[in-house]
GROMACS .gro file of C-alpha atoms in nm:
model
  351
    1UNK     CA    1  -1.345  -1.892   0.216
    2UNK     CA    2  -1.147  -1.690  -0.046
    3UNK     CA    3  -1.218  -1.297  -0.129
    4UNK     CA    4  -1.190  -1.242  -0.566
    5UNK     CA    5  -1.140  -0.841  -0.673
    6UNK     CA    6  -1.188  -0.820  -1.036
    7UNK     CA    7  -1.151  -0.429  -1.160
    8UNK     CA    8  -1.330  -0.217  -1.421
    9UNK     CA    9  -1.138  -0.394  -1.737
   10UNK     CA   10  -1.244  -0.749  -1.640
   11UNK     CA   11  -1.590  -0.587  -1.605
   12UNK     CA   12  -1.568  -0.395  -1.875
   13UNK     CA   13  -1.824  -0.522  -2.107
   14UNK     CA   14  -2.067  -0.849  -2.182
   15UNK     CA   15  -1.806  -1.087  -2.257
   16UNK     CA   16  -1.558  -0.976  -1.956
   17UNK     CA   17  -1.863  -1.065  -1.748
   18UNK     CA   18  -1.928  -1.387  -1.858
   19UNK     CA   19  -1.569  -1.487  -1.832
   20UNK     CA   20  -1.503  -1.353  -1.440
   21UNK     CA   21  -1.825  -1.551  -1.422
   22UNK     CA   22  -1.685  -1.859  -1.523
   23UNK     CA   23  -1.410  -1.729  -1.327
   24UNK     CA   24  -1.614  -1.723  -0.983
   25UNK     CA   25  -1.841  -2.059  -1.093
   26UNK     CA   26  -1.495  -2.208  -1.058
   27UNK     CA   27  -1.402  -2.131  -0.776
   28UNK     CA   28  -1.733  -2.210  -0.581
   29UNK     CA   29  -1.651  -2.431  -0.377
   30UNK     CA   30  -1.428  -2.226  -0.232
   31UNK     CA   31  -1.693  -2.004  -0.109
   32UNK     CA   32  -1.566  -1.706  -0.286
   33UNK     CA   33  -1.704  -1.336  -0.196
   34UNK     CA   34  -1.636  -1.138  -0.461
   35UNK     CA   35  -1.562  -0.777  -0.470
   36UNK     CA   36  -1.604  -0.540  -0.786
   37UNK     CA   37  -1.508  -0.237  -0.961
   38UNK     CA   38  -1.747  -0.043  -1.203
   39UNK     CA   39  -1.762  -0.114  -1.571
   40UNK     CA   40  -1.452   0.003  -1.773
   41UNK     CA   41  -1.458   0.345  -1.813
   42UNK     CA   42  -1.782   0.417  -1.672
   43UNK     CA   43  -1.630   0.625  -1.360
   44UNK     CA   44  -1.453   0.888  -1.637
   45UNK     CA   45  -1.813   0.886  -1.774
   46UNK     CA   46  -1.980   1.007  -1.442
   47UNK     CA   47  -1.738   1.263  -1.403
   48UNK     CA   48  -1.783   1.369  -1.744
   49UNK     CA   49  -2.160   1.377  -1.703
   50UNK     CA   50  -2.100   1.593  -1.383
   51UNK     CA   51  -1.856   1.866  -1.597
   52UNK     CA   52  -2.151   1.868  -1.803
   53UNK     CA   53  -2.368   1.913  -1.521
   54UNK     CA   54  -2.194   2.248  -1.364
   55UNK     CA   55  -2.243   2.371  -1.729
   56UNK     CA   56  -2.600   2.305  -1.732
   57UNK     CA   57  -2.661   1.991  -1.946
   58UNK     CA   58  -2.753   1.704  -1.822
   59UNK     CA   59  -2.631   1.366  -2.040
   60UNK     CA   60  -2.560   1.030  -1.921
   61UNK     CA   61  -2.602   0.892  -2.227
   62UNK     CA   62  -2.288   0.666  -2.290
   63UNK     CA   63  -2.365   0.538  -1.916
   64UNK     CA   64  -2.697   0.384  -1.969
   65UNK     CA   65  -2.575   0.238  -2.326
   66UNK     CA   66  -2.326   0.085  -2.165
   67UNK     CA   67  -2.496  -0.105  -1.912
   68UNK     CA   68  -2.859  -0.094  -2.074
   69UNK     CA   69  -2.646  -0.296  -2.404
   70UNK     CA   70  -2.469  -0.460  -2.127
   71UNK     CA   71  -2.756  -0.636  -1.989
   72UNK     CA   72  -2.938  -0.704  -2.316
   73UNK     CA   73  -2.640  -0.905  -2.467
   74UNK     CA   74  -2.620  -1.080  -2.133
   75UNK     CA   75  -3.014  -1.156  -2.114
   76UNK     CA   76  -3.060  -1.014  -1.802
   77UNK     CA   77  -3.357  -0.790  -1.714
   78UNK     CA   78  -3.195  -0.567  -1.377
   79UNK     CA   79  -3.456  -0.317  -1.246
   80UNK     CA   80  -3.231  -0.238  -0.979
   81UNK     CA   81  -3.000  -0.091  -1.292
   82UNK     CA   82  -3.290   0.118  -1.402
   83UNK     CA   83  -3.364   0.267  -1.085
   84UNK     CA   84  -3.003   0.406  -1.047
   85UNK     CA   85  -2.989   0.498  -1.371
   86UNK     CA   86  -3.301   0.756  -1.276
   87UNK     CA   87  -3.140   0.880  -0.991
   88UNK     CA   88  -2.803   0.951  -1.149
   89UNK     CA   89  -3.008   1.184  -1.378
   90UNK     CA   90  -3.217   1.334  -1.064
   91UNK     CA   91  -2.852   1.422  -0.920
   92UNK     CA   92  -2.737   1.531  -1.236
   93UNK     CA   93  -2.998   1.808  -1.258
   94UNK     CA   94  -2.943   1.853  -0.909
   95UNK     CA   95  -2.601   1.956  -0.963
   96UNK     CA   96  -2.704   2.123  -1.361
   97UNK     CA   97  -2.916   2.366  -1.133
   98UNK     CA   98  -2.700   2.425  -0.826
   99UNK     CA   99  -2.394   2.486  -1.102
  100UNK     CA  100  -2.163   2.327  -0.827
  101UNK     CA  101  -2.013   1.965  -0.800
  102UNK     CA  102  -1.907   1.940  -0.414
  103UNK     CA  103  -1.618   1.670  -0.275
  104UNK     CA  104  -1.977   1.522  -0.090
  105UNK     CA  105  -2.136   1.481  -0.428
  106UNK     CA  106  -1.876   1.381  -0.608
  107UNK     CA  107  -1.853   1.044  -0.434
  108UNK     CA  108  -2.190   1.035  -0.416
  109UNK     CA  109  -2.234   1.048  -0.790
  110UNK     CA  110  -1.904   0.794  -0.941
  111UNK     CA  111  -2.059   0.557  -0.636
  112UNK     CA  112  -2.331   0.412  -0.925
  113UNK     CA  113  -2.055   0.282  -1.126
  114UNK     CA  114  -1.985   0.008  -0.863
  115UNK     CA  115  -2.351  -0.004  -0.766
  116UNK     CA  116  -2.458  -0.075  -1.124
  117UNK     CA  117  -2.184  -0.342  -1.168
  118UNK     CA  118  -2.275  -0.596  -0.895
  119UNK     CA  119  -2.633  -0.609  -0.997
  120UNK     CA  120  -2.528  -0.663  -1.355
  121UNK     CA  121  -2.327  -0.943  -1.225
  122UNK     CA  122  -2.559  -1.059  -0.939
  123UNK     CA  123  -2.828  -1.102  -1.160
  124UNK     CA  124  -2.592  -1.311  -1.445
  125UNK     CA  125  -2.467  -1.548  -1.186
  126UNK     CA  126  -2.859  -1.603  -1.104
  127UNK     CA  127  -2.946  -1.629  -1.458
  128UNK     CA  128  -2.665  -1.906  -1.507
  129UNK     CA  129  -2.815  -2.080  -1.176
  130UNK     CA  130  -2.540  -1.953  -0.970
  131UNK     CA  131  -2.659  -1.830  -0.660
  132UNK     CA  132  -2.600  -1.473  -0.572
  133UNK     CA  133  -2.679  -1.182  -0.442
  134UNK     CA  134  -2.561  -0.815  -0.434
  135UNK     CA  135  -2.398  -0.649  -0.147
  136UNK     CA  136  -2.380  -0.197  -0.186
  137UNK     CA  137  -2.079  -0.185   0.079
  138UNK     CA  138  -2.233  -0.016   0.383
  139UNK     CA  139  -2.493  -0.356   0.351
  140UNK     CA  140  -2.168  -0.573   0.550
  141UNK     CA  141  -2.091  -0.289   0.738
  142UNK     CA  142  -1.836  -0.057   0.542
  143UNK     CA  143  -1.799   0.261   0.779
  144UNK     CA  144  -1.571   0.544   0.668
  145UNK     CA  145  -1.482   0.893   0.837
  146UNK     CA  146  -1.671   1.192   0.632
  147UNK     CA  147  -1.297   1.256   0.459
  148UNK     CA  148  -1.476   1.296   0.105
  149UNK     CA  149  -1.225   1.119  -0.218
  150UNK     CA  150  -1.003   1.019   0.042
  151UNK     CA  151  -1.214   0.823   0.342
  152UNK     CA  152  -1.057   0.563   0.565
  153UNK     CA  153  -1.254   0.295   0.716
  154UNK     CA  154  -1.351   0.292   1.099
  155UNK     CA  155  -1.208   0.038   1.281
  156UNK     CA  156  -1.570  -0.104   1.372
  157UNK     CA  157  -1.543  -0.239   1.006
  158UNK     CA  158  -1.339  -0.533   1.167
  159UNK     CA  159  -1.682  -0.649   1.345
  160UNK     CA  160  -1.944  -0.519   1.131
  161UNK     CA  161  -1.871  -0.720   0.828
  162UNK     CA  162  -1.785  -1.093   1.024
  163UNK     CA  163  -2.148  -1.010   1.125
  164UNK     CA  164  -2.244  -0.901   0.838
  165UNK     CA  165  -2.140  -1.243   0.635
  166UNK     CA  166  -2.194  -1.507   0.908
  167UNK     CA  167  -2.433  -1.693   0.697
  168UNK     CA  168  -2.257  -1.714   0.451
  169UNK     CA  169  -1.936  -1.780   0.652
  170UNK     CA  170  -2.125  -2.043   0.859
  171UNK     CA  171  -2.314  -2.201   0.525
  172UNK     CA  172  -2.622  -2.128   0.611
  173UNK     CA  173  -2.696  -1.954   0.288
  174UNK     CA  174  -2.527  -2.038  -0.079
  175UNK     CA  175  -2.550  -1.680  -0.251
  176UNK     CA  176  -2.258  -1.548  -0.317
  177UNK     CA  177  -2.198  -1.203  -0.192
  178UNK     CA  178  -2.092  -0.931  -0.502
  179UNK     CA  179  -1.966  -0.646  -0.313
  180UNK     CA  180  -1.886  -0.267  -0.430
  181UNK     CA  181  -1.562  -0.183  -0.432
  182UNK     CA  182  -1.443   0.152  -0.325
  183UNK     CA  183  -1.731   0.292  -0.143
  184UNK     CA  184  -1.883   0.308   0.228
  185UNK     CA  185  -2.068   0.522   0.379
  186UNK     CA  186  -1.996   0.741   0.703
  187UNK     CA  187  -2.166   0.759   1.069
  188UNK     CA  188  -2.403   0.998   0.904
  189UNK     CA  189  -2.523   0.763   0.593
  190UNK     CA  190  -2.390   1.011   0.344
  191UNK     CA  191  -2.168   0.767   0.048
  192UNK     CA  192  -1.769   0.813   0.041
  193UNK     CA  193  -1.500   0.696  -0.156
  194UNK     CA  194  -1.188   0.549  -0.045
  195UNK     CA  195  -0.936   0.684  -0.284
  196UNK     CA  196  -0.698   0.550  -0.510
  197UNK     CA  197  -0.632   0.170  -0.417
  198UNK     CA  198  -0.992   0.219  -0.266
  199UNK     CA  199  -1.142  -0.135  -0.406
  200UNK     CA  200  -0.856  -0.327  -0.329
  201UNK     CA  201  -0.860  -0.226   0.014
  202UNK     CA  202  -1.211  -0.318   0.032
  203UNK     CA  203  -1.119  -0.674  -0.069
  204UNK     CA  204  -0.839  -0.704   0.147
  205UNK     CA  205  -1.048  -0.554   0.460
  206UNK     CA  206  -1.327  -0.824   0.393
  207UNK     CA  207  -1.082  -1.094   0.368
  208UNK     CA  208  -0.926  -0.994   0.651
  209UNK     CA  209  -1.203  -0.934   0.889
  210UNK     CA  210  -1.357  -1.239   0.774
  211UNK     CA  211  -1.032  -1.423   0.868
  212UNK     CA  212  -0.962  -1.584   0.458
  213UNK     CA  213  -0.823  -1.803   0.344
  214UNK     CA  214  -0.694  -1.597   0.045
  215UNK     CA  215  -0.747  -1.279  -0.073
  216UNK     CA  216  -0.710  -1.312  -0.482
  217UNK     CA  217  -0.702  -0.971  -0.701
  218UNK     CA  218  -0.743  -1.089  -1.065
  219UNK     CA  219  -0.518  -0.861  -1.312
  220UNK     CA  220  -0.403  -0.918  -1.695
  221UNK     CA  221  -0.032  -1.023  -1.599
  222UNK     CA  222   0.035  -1.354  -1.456
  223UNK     CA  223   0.133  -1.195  -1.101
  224UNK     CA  224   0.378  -0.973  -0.993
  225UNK     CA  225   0.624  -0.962  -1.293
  226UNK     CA  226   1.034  -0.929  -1.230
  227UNK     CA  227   0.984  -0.585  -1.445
  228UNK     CA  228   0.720  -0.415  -1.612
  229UNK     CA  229   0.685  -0.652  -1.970
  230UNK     CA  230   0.622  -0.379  -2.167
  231UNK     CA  231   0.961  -0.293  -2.156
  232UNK     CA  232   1.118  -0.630  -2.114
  233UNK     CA  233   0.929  -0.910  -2.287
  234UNK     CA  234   1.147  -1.158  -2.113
  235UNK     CA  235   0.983  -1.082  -1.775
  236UNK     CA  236   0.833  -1.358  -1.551
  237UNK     CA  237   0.637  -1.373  -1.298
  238UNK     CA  238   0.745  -1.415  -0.919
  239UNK     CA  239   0.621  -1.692  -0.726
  240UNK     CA  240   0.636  -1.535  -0.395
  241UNK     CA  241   0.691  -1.181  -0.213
  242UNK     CA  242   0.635  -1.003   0.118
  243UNK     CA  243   0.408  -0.744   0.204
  244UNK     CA  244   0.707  -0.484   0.274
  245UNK     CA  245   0.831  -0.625  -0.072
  246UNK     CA  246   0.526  -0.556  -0.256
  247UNK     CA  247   0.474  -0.222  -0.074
  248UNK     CA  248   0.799  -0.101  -0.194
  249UNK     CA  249   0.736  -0.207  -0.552
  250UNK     CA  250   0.374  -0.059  -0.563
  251UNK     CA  251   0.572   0.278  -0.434
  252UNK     CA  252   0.764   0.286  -0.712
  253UNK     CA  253   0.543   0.245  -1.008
  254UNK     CA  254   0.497  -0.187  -0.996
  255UNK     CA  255   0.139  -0.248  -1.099
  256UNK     CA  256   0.099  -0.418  -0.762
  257UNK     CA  257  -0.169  -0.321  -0.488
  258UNK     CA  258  -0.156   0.003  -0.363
  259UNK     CA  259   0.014   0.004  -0.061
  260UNK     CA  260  -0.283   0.120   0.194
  261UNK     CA  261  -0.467  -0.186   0.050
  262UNK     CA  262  -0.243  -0.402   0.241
  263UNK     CA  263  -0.281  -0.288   0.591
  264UNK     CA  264  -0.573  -0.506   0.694
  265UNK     CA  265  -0.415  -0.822   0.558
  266UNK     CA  266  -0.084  -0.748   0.741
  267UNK     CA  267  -0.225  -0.734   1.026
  268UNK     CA  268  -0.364  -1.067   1.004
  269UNK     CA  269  -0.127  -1.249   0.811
  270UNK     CA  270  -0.412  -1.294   0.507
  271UNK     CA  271  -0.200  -1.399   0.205
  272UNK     CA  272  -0.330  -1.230  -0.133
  273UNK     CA  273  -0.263  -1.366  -0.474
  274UNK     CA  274  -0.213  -1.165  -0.781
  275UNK     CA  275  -0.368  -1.377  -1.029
  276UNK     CA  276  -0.429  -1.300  -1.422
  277UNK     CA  277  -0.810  -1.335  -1.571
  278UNK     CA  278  -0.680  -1.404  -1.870
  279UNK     CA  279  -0.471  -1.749  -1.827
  280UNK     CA  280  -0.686  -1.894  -1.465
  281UNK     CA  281  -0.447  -2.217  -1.447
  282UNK     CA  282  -0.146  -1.971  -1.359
  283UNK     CA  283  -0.073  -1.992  -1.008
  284UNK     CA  284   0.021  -1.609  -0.984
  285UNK     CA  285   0.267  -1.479  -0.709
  286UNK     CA  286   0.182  -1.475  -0.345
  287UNK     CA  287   0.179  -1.176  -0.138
  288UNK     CA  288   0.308  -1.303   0.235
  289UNK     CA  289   0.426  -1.167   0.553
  290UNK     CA  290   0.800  -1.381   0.531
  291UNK     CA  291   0.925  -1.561   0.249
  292UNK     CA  292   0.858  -1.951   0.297
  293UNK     CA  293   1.199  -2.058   0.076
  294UNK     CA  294   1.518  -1.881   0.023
  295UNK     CA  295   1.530  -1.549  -0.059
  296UNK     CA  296   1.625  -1.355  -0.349
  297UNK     CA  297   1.931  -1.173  -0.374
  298UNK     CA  298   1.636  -0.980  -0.649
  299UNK     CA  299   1.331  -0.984  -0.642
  300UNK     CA  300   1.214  -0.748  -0.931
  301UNK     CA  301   1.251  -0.449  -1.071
  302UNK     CA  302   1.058  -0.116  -1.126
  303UNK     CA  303   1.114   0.251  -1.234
  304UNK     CA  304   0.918   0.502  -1.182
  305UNK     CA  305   0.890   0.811  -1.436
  306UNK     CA  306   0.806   1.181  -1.445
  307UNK     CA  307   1.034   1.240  -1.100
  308UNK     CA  308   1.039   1.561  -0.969
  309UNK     CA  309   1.421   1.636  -0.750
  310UNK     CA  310   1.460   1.900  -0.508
  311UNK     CA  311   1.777   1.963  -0.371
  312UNK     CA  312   1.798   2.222  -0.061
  313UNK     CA  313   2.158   2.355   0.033
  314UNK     CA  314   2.201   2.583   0.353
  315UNK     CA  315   2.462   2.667   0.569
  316UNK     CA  316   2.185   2.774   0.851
  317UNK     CA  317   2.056   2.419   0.881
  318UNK     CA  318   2.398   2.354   1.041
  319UNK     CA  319   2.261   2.344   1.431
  320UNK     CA  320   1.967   2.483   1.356
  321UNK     CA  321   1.623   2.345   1.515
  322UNK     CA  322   1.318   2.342   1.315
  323UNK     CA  323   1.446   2.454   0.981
  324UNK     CA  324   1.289   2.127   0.841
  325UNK     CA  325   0.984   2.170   0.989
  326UNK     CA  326   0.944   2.494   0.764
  327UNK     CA  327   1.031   2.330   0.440
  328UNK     CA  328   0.775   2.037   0.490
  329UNK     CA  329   0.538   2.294   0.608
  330UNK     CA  330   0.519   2.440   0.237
  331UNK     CA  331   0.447   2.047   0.101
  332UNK     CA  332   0.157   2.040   0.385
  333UNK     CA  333   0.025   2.346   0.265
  334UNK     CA  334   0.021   2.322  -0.086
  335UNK     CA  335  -0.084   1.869  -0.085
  336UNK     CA  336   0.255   1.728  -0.213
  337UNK     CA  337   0.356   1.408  -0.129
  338UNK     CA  338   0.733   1.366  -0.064
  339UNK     CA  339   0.873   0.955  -0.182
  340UNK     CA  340   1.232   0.946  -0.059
  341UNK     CA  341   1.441   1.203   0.139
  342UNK     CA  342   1.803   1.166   0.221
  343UNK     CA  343   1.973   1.491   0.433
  344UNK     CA  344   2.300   1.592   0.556
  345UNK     CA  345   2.424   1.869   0.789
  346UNK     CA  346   2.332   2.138   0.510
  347UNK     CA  347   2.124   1.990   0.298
  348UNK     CA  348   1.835   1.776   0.225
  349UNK     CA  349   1.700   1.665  -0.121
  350UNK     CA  350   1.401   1.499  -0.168
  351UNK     CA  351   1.178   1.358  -0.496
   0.00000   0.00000   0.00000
């Protein structure tokens, strides 16, 4: 069994659709479950819809093109679509009447871009005599705490979804499972999102609880490059790195998973492939917990822009106990993540 994440920009239209398709018809025999993001921009176009909505207009008009064009160029009829589609604009003049968009809501309302994407798909696959069938998260068992934007999964997860999937696992059924990305729900059935890096961890959690082969995350780069190609054409792609490796570079700016994603497979050794959409027969890199071959004296590198330094210089830090305490105290308070500190006996600076 292998776990595929495709994101919003393989998704992004009809003819993304049909390719990550093709995509996933490959790799059936593989028993693939497959875990997606919503359609391109569609999450910028809830939230948009919901700034309208505080100022009293209600328009989700570029979100029902999108997929209502979507699944007319595909030749797919999706009621399920339709019936989301009405109550995005019952919570839309829910929130045009209230005035207010709350943390709650919000997740509750950019949740129908993933929920609209794996019935789109789900019903393609069908149509192309694929077998499939769409999964909302909290269907294999995605619990989250109630932290609205920013929920982590319950460690109940691990069981829930093995259950969950056991037909499928065991071959008892041949539908593929299309999974949201990014959402759960919490012990009180209200919908959360897991922040940024929230639908790769949702892959990697699957794959790990259901004990993978390989977790694949399908990009547009042939793997984790040596540097970003943007800026060096002559970049390549590297064959193999480790999870602290791949951490580090996600850290600082690589275009990598984010770095929470990778918890669950570290802690079962579940190797994940980076793997482009656009060219299939690359191999990709490998994300593992030790290198296999020699290492690298190198093994890429990444910058990371827009840096903020602060540099702190006191001569009552000398001896002093708790004078750091206070200065992290004021990033606590006011939500600002510190990267890298380095300190001496009078001073500490920090980006």
């Amino acid at each position: 069994m292998i776990v595929m994440k495709f994101g919003g920009s393989s998704v992004a239209n009809a003819e993304r659709i049909r390719h990550v398709a093709s995509i996933i018809q490959a790799y059936q025999k593989e028993r693939p479950v497959v875990v997606l993001s919503a359609m391109g921009d569609t999450t910028d176009h809830l939230l948009e819809a919901a700034d309208l909505a505080v100022r009293g207009t209600v328009d989700c008009e570029k979100i029902e093109k999108l997929h209502r064009d979507t699944a007319k160029e595909l030749g797919v009829t999706v009621s399920a679509i339709e019936d989301l589609l009405e109550e995005l604009k019952t919570l839309l003049t829910g929130i045009s009447m209230l005035r207010e968009l709350t943390r709650r809501t919000r997740d509750y309302l950019v949740s129908f871009g993933e929920r609209m994407s794996v019935r789109m798909m789900a019903a393609f696959l069908t149509q192309q005599g694929t077998k499939a069938k769409f999964y909302d998260a909290w269907d294999i068992g995605m619990v989250s705490d109630s932290n609205y934007m920013s929920a982590e999964l319950l460690d109940e997860v691990w069981e829930n979804i093995p259950k969950a999937l056991s037909d499928y696992r065991d071959q008892k059924t041949d539908e593929i499972p299309i999974v949201t990305g990014f959402i759960a729900k919490d012990k009180n059935g209200i919908i959360t999102t897991l922040g940024r890096g929230g639908s790769d961890l949702s892959a990697t959690m699957i794959g790990a609880a259901m004990k993978a082969d390989e977790i694949q995350t399908w990009k547009d780069v042939d793997g984790i490059m040596t540097t970003d190609p943007r800026v060096v054409p002559e970049a390549r792609p590297v064959p193999e790195v480790t999870y602290e490796e791949a951490q580090e570079l996600a850290m600082f700016g690589a275009q990598v998973l984010h770095p929470r994603s990778m918890i669950p497979c570290r802690k079962t050794g579940t190797p994940v492939r980076v793997k482009n959409s656009y060219n299939i027969k690359s191999p990709g890199s490998l994300i593992v917990e030790s290198h296999t071959g020699p290492r690298p004296p190198v093994t890429a590198i990444t910058t990371v822009k827009n840096v903020t330094l602060i540099d702190i210089q006191s001569s009552r830090m000398l001896g002093a106990s708790g004078f750091l305490a206070h200065i992290f105290n004021q990033f606590l308070k006011w939500e600002i993540s510190i990267d890298v500190i380095a300190t001496s006996e009078v001073s500490v600076s920090l980006t």
